[in-house]
XYZ file of C-alpha atoms in Angstrom:
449
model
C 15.312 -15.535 32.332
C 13.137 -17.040 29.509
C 11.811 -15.035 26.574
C 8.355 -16.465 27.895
C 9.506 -14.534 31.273
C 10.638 -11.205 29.398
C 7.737 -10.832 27.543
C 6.922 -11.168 23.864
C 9.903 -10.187 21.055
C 9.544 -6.801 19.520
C 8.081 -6.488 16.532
C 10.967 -6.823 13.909
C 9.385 -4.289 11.190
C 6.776 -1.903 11.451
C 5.185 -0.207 8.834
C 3.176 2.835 7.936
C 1.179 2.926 4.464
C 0.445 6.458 3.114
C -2.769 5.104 1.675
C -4.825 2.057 2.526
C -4.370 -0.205 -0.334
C -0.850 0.304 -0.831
C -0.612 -0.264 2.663
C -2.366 -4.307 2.418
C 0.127 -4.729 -0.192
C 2.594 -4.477 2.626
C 1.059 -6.900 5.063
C 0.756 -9.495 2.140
C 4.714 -8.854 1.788
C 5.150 -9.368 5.135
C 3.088 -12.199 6.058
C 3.835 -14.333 2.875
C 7.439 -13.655 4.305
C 6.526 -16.005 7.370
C 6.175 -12.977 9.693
C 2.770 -12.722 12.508
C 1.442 -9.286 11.569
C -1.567 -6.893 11.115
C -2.295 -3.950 9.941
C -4.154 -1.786 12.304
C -6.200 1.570 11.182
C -4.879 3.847 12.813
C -2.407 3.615 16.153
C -3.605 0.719 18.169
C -5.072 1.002 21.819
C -3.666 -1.155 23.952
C -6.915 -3.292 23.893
C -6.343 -3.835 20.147
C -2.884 -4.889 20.415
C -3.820 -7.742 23.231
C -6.843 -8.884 21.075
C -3.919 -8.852 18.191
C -1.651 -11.407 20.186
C 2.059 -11.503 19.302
C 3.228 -9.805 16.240
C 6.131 -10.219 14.291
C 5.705 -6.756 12.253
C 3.076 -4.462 12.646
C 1.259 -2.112 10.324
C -0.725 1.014 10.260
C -2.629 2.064 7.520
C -2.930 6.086 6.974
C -3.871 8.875 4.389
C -0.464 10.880 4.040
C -1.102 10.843 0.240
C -3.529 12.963 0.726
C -2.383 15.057 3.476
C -0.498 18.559 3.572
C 2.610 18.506 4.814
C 1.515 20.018 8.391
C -1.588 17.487 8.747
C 1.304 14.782 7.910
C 3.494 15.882 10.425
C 0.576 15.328 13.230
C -0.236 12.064 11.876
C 3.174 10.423 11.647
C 5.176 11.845 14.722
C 2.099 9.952 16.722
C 3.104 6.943 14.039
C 6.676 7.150 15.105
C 6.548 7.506 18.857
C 4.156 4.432 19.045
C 6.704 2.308 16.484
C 9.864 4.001 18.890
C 8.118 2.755 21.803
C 7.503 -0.733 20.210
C 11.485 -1.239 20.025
C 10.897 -1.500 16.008
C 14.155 -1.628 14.225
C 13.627 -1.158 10.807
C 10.414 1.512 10.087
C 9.284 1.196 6.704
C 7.307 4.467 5.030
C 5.205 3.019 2.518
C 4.666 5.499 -0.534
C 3.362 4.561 -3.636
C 5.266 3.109 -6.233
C 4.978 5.460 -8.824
C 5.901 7.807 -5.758
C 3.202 10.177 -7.054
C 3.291 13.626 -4.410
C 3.738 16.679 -3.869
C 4.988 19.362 -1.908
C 1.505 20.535 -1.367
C -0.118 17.061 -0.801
C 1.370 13.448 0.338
C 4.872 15.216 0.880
C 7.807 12.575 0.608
C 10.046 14.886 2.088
C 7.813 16.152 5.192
C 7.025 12.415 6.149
C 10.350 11.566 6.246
C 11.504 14.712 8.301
C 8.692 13.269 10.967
C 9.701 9.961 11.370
C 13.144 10.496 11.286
C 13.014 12.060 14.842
C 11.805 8.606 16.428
C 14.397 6.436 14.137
C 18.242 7.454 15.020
C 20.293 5.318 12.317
C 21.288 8.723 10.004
C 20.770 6.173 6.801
C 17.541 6.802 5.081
C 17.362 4.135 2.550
C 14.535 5.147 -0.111
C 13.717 1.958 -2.832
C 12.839 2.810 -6.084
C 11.298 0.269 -7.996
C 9.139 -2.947 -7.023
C 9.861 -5.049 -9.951
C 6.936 -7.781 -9.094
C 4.013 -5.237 -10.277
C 5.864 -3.493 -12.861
C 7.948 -0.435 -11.406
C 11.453 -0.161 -12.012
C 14.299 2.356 -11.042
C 17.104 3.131 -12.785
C 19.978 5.559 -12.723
C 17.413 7.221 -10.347
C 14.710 7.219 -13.356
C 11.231 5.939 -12.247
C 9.405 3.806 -15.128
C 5.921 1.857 -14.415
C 3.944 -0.442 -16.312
C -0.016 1.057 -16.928
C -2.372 -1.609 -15.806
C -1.628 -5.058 -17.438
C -0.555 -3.744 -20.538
C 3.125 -4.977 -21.045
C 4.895 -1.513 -22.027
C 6.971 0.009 -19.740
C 6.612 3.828 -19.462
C 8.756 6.595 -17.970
C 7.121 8.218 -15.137
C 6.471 11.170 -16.500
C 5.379 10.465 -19.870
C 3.034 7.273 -18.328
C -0.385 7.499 -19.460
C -2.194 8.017 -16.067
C 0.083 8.897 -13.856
C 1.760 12.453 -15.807
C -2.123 13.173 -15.973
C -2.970 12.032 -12.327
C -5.868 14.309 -10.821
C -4.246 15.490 -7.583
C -0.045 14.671 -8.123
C 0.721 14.370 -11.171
C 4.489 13.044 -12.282
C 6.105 15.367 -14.073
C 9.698 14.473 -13.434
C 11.279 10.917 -13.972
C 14.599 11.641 -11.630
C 13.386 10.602 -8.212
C 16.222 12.722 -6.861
C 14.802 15.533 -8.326
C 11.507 14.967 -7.483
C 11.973 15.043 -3.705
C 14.423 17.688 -3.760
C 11.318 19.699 -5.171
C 9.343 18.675 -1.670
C 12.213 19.765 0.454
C 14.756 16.813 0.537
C 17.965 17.944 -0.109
C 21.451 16.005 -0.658
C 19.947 12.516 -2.005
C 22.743 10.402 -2.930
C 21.532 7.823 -5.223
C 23.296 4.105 -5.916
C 22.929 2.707 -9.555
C 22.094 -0.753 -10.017
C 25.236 -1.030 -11.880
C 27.375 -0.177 -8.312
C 25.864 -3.519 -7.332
C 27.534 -6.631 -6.398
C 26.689 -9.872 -7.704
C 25.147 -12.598 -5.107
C 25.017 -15.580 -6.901
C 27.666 -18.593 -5.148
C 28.828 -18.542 -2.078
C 32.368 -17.003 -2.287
C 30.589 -13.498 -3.804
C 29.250 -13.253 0.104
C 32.898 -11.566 1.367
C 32.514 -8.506 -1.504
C 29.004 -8.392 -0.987
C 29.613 -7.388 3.413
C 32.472 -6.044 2.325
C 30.930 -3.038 0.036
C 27.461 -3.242 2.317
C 29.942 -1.499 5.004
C 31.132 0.879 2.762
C 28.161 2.066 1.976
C 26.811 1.887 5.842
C 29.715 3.802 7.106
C 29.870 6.608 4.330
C 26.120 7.324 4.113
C 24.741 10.149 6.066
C 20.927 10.937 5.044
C 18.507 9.683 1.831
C 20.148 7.416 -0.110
C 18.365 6.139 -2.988
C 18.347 2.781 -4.328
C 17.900 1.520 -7.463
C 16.267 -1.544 -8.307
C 15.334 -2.943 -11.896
C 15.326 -6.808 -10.678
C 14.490 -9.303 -7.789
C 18.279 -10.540 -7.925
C 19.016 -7.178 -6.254
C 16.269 -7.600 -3.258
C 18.887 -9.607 -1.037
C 21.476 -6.724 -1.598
C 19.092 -3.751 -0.878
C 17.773 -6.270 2.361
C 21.288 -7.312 4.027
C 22.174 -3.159 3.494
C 18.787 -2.077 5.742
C 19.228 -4.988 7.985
C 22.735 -4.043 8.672
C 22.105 -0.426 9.267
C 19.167 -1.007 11.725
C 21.388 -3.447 13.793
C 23.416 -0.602 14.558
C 20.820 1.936 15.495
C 16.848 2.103 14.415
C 16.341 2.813 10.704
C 13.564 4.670 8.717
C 13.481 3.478 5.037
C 11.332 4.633 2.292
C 9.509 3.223 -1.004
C 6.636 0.688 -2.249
C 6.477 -3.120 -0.694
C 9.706 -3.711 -2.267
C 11.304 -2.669 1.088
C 9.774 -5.418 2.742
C 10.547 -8.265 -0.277
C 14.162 -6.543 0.356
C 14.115 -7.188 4.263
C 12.750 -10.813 3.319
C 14.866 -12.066 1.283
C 17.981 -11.170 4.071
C 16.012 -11.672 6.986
C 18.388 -12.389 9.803
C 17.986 -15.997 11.003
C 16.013 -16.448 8.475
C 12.173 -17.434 8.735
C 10.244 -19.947 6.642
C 7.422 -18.290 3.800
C 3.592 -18.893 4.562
C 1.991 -19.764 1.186
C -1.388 -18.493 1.165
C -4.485 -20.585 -0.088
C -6.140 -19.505 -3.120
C -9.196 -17.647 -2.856
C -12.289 -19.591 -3.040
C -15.422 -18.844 -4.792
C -17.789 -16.616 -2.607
C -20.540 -18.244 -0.719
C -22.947 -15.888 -1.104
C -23.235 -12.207 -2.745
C -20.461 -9.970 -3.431
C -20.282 -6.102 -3.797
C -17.864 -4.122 -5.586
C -17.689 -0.251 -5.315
C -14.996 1.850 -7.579
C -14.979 5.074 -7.275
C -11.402 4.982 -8.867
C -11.279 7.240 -12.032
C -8.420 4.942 -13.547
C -8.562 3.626 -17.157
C -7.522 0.424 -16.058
C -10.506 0.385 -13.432
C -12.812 1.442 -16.006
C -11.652 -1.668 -18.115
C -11.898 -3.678 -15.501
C -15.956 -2.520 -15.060
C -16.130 -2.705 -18.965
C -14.712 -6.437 -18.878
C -16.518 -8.020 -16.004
C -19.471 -10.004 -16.406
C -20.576 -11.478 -13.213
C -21.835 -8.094 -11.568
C -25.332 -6.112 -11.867
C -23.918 -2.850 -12.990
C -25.203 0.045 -11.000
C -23.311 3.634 -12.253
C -23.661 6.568 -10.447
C -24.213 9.761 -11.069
C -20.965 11.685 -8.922
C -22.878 15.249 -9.754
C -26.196 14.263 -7.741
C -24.667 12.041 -5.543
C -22.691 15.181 -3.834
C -25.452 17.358 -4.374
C -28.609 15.004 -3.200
C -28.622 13.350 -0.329
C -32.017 11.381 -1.285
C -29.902 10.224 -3.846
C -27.648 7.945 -2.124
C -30.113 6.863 -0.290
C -32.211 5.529 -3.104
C -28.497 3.767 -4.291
C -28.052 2.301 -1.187
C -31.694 0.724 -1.269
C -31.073 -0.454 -5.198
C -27.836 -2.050 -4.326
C -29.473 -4.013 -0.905
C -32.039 -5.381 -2.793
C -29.915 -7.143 -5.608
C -27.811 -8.420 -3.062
C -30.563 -9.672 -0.635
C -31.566 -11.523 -3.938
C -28.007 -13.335 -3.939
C -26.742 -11.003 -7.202
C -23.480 -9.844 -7.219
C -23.239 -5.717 -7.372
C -20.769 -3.534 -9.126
C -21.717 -0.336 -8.302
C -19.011 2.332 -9.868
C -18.627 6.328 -10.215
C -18.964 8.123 -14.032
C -16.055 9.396 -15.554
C -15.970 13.330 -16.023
C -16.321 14.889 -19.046
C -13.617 17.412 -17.839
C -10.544 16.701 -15.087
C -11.574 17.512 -11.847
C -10.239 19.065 -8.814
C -8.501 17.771 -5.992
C -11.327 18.762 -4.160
C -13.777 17.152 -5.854
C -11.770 14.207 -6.254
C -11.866 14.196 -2.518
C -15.209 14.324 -1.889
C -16.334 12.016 -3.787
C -14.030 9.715 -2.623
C -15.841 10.396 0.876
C -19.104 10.013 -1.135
C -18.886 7.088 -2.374
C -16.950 5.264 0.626
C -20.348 6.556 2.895
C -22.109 4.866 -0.162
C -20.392 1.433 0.319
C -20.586 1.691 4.159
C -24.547 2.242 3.535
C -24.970 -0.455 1.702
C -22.880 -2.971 3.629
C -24.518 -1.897 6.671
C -27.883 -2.035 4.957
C -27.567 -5.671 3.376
C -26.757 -6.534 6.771
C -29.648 -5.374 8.343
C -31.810 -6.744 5.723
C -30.862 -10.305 6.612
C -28.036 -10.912 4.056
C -24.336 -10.380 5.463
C -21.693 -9.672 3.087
C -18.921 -12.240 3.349
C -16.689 -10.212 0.639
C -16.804 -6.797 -0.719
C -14.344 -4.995 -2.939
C -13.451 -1.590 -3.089
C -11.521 0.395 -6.051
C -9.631 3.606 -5.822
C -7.053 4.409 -3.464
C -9.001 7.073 -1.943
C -12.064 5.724 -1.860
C -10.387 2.369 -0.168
C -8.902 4.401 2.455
C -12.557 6.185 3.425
C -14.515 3.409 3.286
C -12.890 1.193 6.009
C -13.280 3.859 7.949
C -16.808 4.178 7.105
C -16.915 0.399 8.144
C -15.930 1.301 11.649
C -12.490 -1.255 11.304
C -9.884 -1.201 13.180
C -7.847 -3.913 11.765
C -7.047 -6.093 8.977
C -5.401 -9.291 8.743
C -3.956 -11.294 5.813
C -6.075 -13.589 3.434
C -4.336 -13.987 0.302
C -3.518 -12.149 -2.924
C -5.821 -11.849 -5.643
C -3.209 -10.274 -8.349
C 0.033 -8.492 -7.965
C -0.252 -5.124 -5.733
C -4.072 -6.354 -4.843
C -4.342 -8.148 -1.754
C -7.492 -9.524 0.204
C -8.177 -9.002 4.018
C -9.970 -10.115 6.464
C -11.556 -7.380 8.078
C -11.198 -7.148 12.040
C -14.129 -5.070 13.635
C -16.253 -4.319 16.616
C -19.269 -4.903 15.203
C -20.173 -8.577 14.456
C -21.638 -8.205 10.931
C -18.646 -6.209 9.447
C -15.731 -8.904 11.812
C -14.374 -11.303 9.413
C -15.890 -9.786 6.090
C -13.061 -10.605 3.090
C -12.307 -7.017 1.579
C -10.232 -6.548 -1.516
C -8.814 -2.959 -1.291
C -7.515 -2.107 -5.041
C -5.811 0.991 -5.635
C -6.493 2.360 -9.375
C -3.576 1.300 -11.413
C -3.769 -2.794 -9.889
C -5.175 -5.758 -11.250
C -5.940 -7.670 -14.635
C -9.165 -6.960 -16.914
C -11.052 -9.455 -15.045
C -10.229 -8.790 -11.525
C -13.498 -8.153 -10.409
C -15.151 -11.534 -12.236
C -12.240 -13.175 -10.072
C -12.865 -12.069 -6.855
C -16.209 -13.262 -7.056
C -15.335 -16.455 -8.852
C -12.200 -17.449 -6.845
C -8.784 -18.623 -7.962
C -8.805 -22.082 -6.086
């Protein structure tokens, strides 16, 4: 019998992204690694999945960030039984990579304890570190880059992150850090404990030690990783757990540049197209609260500027209604719109924080929907803030996104896949608050081709 006969492959990875930018990171990873794949909103209906066609790793893109732990176990035990069901070998949790949680919110430790019931191997493989956009682990110590700046921070004396609004990092040890959100017994593996893969006859010790570690390791194990020599020796150790049993593994996109770069059989890259300048008007929203958002709003300079007030837009609902109208009619004009959130003169509350993520997502909706209706249809929109990225394409009514291209490491541009006619197709940059270069926003307008 022919594969043709069997029925399509399983999916070799599946993914689930706690938030939705991080989460197109992931599908950039994964379809720049050669592999068919999209990243659905949500568990696919079987109508979905047909109009999808054969995938070679599929995606779902969730809000466990910002979930407590019980909401997260709902979420992802529906996560794993559809990924179980898909004969998925290797399911990849995708946290952030400054792995900013808590045990009250986005709970490391809780998500894992749900999807490990669908995913037999014992092996828990958690990555720290995705060198490419500045994270690095070592000796189980989490350091990150802020923004484009070139200094390297630990993760707990980082400039946004030990001062993040809803999980802040006060610990560096990344063993510690998740034993404080219920996972106990984390082995860890320093980068030092690594072999070398550089000619051929290092291969032997590399398989070789990879068993040791397979056979010994019972539960988390955390890996260090401070350089993209190590990828191939992080990938070959998840590939050759999952062969023996399905595997959940933990951390940023590294996981999949790991799984990549030892990809059984091997599979040839895509190399995605530069983006083009925009044919027509493009709309940025931010309701990120990042510094290195607000220099990106600070440095751009092909955008009408439209601020908002957060106070009266959660307290007056004429008030985003009269935004909505100001942003439609620049755009109807053919101007580009940045339309972004003050900063607060104090810190707020996770609460807050919340809602006017769900503010200003309903804003960008509003005004997508509006422009539309007015005669001009967005081709590409950007939106800034992990939070508000995850609201607003739900706002939009998507269901799916599939790959474009990347605009900047971590920052990756879909193409939005939709019901409705005037939102299908739509280019949408989802940037999460610590991603990009000062001019980001100029460049997604502009193009890089």
């Amino acid at each position: 019998m022919t594969r043709d006969q069997r029925g399509p492959a399983p999916p070799r990875v599946g993914w689930y992204g706690d938030d939705f930018t991080g989460a197109t990171d992931t599908l950039a990873e994964v379809s720049r690694a050669g592999l068919r794949s999209l990243l659905f909103l949500g568990v696919p209906t079987p109508q979905q999945l047909s109009r999808a066609g054969a995938l070679d790793a599929i995606g779902i893109a969730g809000a466990a960030r910002a979930m407590p732990p019980a909401e997260m176990q709902d979420e992802l035990d529906a996560v794993g039984r559809f990924m179980a069901g898909r004969g998925v070998r290797v399911l990849h949790y995708k946290c952030c990579s400054t792995f900013d949680s808590a045990p009250h919110v986005g709970n490391i430790a809780a998500a894992i304890q749900a999807l490990r019931r669908h995913m037999p191997n014992p092996l828990v493989p958690i990555v720290g570190g995705q060198p490419s956009i500045g994270r690095y682990c070592s000796f189980a110590q989490l350091f990150a880059r802020a923004g484009g700046a070139p200094a390297i921070h630990r993760i707990d004396r980082h400039p946004v992150m030990r001062a993040h609004p809803v999980t802040p990092m006060h610990e560096a040890d990344l063993r510690l850090h998740l034993a404080a959100q219920g996972l106990r017994e984390i082995r860890s593996v320093p980068h030092t404990d690594y072999p070398r893969l550089r000619r051929p006859a290092d291969a032997p010790v590399l398989e070789d030690w990879i068993d040791g570690v397979v056979e010994s390791a019972d539960g988390p194990l955390l890996l260090d990783l401070i350089d993209d020599e190590q990828l191939p020796v992080i990938g070959r150790l998840i590939w050759r757990a999952a062969a023996c049993l399905p595997l959940l593994a933990v951390g940023p996109s590294s996981v999949q540049q790991a799984l990549a770069r030892a990809m059984p059989g091997g599979r040839a890259a895509a190399v995605d197209a530069p983006l083009a300048p925009a044919s027509g008007p493009v709309l940025v929203v931010a309701g990120s609260l990042s510094p290195v958002t607000a220099q990106q709003i600070a440095a751009c300079r092909r955008y009408a500027r439209q601020p908002l007030s957060v106070q009266r837009l959660l307290s007056d609902p004429g008030y985003a209604a009269a935004q909505s109208r100001e942003a439609v009619a620049a755009l109807v004009q053919g101007r580009n719109v940045l339309v972004h959130t003050d900063r607060p003169e104090q810190a707020p509350s996770a609460a807050h924080t919340a809602a006017t993520a769900r503010a200003t997502a309903q804003l960008a909706a509003a005004i997508v929907q509006g422009s539309a209706q007015a005669g001009r249809r967005l081709g590409r929109v950007g939106i800034a803030g992990g939070d508000t990225s995850s609201q607003a394409t739900l706002a939009l009514g998507l269901w799916g996104l599939a790959f474009r291209c990347v605009l900047a490491p971590g920052v990756t541009v879909s193409v939005a896949r939709s019901d409705d006619p005037r939102i299908d197709g739509m280019e949408l940059m989802l940037k999460g608050g610590q991603m990009g270069g000062d001019l980001l926003f100029d460049e997604l307008a502009q193009g890089l081709a």
